[in-house]
Tab-separated table of C-alpha atoms in Angstrom:
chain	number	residue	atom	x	y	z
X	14	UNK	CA	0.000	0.000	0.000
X	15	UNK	CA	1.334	3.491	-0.956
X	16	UNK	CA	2.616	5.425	2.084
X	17	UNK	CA	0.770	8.268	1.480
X	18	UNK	CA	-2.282	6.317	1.750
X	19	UNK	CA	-1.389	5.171	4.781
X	20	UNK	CA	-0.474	8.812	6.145
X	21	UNK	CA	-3.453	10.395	4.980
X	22	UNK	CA	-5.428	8.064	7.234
X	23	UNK	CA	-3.274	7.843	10.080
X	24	UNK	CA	-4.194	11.538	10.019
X	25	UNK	CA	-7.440	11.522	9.995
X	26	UNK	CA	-7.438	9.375	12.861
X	27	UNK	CA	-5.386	11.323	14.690
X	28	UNK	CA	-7.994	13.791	14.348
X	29	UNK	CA	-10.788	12.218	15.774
X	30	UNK	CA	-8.958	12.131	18.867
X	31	UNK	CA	-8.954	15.186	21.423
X	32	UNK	CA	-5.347	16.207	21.952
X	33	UNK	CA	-3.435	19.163	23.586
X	34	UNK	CA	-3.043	22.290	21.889
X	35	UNK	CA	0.248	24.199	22.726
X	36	UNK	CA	-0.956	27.957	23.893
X	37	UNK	CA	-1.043	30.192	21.336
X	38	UNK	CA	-1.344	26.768	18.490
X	39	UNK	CA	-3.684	27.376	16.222
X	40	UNK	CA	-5.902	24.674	14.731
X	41	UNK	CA	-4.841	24.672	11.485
X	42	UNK	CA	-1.039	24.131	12.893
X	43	UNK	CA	-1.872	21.182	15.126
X	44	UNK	CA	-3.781	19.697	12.243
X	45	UNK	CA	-0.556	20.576	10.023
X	46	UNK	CA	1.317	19.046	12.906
X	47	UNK	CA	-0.492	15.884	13.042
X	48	UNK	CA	-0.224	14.989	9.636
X	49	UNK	CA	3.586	15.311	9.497
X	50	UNK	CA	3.148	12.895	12.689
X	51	UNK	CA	1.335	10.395	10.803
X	52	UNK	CA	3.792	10.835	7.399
X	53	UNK	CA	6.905	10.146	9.449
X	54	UNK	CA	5.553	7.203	11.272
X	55	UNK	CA	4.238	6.184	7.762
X	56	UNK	CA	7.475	6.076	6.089
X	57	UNK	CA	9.641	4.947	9.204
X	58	UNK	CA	6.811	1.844	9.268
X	59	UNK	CA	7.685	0.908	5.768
X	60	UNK	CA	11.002	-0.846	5.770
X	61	UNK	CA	9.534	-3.263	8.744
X	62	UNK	CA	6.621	-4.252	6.336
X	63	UNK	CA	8.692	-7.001	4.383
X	64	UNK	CA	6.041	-9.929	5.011
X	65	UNK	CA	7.603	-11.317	8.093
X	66	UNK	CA	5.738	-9.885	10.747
X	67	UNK	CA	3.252	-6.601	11.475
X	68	UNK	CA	2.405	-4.447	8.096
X	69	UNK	CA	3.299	-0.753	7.648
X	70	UNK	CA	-0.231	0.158	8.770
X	71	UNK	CA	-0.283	-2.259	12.029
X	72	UNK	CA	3.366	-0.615	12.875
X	73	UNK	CA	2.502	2.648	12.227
X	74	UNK	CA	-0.843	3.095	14.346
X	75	UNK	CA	0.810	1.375	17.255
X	76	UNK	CA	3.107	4.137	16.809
X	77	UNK	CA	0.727	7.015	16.790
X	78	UNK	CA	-1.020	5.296	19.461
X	79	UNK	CA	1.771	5.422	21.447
X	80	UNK	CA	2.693	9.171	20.314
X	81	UNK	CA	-0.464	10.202	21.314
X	82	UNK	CA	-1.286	8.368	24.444
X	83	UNK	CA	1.966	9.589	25.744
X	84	UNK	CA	1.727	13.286	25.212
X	85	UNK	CA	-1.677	14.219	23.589
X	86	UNK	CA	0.268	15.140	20.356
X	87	UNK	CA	1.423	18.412	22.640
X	88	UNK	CA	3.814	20.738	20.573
X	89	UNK	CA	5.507	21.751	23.296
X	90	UNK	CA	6.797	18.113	24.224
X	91	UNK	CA	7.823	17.380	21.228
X	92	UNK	CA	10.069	20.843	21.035
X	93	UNK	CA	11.633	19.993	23.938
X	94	UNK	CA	9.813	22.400	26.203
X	95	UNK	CA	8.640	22.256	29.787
X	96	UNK	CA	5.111	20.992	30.252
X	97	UNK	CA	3.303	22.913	33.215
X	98	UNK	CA	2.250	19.291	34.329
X	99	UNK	CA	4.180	16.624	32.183
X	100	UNK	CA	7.419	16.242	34.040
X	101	UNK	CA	8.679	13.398	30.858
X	102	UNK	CA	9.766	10.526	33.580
X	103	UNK	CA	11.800	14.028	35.646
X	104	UNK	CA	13.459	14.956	32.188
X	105	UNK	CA	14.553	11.341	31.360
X	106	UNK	CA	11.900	10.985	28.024
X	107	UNK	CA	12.051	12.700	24.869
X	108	UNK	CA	10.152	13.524	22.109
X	109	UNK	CA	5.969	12.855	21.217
X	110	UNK	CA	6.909	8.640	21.911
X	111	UNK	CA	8.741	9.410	25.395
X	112	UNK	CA	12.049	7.875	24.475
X	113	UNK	CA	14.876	6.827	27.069
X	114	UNK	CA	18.695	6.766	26.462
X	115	UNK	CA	19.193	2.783	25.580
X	116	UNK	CA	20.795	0.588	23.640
X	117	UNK	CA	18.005	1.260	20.842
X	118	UNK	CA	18.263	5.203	21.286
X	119	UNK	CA	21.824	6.066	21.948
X	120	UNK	CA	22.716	9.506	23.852
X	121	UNK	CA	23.959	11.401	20.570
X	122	UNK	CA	20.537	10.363	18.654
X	123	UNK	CA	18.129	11.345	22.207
X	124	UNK	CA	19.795	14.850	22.766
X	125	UNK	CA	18.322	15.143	18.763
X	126	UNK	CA	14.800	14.313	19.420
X	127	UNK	CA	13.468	17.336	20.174
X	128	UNK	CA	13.924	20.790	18.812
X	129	UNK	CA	11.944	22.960	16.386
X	130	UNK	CA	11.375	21.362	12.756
X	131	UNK	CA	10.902	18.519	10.957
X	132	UNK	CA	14.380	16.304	11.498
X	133	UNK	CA	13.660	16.025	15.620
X	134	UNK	CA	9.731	14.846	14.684
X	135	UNK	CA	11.347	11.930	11.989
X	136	UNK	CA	14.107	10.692	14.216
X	137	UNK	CA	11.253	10.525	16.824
X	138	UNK	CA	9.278	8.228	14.690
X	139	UNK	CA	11.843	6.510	13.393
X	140	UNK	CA	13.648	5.943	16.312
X	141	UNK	CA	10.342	5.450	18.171
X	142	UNK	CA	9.175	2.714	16.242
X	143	UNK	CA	12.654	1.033	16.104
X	144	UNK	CA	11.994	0.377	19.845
X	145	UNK	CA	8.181	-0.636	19.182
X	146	UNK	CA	9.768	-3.665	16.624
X	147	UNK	CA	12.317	-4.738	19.507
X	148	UNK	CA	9.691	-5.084	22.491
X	149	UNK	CA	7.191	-6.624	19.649
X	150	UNK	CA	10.210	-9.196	19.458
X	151	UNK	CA	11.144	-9.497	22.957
X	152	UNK	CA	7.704	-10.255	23.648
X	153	UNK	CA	7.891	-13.001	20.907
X	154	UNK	CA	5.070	-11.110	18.805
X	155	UNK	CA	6.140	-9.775	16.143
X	156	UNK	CA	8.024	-12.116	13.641
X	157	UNK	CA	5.855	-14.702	11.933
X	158	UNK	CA	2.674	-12.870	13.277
X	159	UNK	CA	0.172	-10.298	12.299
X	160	UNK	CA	-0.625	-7.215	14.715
X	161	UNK	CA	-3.802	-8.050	16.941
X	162	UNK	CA	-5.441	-6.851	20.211
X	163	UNK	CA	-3.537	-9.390	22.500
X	164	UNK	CA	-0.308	-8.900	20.795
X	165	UNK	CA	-0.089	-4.780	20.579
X	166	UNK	CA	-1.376	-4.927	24.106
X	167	UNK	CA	1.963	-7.060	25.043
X	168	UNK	CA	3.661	-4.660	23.068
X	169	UNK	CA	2.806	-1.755	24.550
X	170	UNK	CA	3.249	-2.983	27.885
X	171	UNK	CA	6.944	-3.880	27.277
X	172	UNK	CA	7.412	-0.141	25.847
X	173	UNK	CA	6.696	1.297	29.267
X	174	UNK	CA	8.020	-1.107	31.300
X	175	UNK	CA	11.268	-1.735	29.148
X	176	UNK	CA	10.617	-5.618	28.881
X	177	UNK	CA	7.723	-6.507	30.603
X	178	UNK	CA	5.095	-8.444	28.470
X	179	UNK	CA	2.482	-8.237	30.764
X	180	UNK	CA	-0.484	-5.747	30.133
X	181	UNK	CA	-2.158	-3.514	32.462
X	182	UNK	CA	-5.134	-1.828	32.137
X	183	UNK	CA	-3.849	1.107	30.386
X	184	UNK	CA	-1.975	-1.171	27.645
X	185	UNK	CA	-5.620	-2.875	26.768
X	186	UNK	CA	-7.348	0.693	26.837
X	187	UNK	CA	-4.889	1.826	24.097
X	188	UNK	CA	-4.450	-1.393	22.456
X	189	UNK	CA	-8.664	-1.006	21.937
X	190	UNK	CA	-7.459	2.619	20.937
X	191	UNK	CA	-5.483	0.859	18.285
X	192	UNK	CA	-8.558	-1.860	17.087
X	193	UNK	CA	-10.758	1.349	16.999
X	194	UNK	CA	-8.749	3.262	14.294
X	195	UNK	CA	-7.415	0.032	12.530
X	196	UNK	CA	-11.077	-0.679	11.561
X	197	UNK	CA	-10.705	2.383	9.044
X	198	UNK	CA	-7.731	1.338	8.057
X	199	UNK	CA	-7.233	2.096	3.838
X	200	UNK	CA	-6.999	-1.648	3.425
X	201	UNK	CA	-10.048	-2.895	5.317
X	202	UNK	CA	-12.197	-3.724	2.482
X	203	UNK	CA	-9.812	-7.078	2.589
X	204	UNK	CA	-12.297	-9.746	3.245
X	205	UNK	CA	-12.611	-10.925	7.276
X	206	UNK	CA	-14.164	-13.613	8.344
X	207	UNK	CA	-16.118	-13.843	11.529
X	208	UNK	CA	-14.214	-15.676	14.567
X	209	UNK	CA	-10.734	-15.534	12.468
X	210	UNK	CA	-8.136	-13.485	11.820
X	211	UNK	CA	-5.541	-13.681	8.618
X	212	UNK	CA	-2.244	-16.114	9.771
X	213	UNK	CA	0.739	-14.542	9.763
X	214	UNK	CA	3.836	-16.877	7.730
X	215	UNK	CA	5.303	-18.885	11.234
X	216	UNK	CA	1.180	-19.635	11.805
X	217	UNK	CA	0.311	-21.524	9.096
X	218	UNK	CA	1.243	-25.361	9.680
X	219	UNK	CA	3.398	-27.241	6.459
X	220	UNK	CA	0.024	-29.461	5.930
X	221	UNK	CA	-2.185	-26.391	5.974
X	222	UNK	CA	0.292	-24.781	3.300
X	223	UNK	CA	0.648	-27.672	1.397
X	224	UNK	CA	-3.385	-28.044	1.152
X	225	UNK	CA	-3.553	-23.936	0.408
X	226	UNK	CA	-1.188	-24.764	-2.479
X	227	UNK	CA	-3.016	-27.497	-3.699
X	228	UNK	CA	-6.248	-25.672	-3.803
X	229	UNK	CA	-5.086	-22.735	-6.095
X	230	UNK	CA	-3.457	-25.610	-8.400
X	231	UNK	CA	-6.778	-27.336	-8.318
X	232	UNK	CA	-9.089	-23.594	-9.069
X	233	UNK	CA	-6.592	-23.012	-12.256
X	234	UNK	CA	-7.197	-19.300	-10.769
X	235	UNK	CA	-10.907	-19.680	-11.522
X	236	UNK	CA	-12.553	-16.454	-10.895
X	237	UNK	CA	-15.785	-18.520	-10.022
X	238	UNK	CA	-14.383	-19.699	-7.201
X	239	UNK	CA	-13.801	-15.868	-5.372
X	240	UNK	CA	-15.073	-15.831	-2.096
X	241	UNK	CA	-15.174	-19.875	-1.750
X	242	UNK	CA	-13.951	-20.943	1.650
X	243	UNK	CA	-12.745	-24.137	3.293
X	244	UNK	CA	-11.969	-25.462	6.751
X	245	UNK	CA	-9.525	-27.429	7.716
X	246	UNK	CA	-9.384	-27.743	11.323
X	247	UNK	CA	-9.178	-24.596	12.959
X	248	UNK	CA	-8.167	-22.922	9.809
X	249	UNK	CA	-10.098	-21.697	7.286
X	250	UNK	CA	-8.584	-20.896	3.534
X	251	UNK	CA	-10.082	-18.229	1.777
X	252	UNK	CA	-9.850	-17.976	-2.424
X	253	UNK	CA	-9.484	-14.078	-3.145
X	254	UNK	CA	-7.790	-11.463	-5.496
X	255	UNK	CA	-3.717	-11.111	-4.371
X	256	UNK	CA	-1.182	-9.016	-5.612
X	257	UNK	CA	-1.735	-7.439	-9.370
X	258	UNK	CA	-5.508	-9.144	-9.236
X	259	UNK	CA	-3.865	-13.040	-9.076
X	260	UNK	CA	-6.519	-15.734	-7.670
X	261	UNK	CA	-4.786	-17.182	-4.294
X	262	UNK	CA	-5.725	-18.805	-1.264
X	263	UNK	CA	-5.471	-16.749	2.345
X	264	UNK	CA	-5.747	-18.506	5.543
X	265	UNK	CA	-7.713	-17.557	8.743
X	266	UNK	CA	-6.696	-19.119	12.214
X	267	UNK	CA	-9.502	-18.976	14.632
X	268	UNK	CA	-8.772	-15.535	16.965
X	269	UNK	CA	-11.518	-15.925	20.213
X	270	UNK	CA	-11.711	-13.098	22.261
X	271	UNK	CA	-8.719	-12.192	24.399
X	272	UNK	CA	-9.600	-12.529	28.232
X	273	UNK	CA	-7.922	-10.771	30.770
């Protein structure tokens, strides 16, 4: 999906949601603001997206969650201002995603994250997100797996607690934050199917893939067949339209409710 797709909604979200205006900030510059927001993440989410874990558009809303659950979008954070009642962890985070000196965001790159203009705002995101993809993987969630509920939740936890998987209520109130705007998401026309949720690459079994493969040999990429749907277990394989409008065969893994 083009990036600029993907930014133009990310902004729109962003917009839905009441943030902090910086005195004096008009509307028409926060709105300018949060659009840059959603570009950056949009483009920093891209090279992540190469069909091994999370997409672009997964990444990048867990970022802007994050951005704006942290600091309400608020100019003056991200300028590297004092907050009349944001204290930033006592001066230890940086930037709109609240970033710590670490082994992910080294001192030289941190004193860089905040200023005026655009370069602190894209090292933000990009470093921002860098440390989204390692707790994703520390929690075991990322590669081999699509974004969900349970997972960002993990994910989110382990960004505030710097390792811990374990989510609190906060991490489920934004990772619903996160299901809320991915259901506008540019790409949701994608068929779902009730119950299920589309397997990421280290979910499907070999016998599952070898039956998915066998089943778009059988159709001959029969456009009758669009829509048709099979189960296999607790799988279900889907025949729709793939890349450049090719017949294939998605599979669904049965996704029940997350309790907690």
């Amino acid at each position: 999906m083009k990036t600029a797709v993907v930014a133009a909604w990310l902004a729109a979200e962003l917009m839905k949601l009441p943030g902090s205006h910086a005195p004096g900030e008009t509307r028409e510059e926060y709105v300018d603001r949060a659009g840059e927001v959603a570009t950056d993440l949009a483009e920093e989410a891209t090279p992540y997206a190469n069909g091994t874990g999370w997409t672009s558009t997964e990444l990048a809303a867990a970022g802007a969650i994050i951005w704006y659950s942290e600091t309400l979008l608020d100019k003056r954070i991200q300028v590297g201002e004092q907050h009349p009642l944001w204290n930033q962890d006592h001066g230890l985070a940086r930037c709109g995603m609240q970033l710590h000196v670490s082994g992910l965001v080294p001192q030289d790159v941190w004193e860089h994250l905040t200023g005026p203009g655009s370069d602190p705002m894209r090292l933000c995101a990009q470093y921002g997100l860098r440390v989204v993809v390692a707790q994703a993987r520390q929690c075991g969630v990322f590669i081999g797996f699509r974004a969900s509920r349970d997972r960002v939740a993990k994910t989110f936890a382990s960004f505030a607690t710097g390792g811990k998987c374990v989510p609190t209520d906060r991490d489920w109130k934004r990772a619903d934050l996160w299901i809320s705007m991915m259901a506008h998401r540019p790409d949701h026309e994608r068929k779902t199917l009730p119950g299920y949720r589309r397997a990421g690459p280290k979910e499907v079994p070999a016998d599952v893939k070898t039956q998915a493969d066998g089943l778009v040999d059988m159709l001959a990429f029969n456009k009758a067949h669009l829509g048709d749907t099979y189960t296999i277990a607790s799988y279900k394989l889907l025949v729709e339209k793939h890349a450049e409008g090719k017949i294939g065969v998605s599979v669904f893994i049965e996704d029940p409710p997350t309790k907690h």
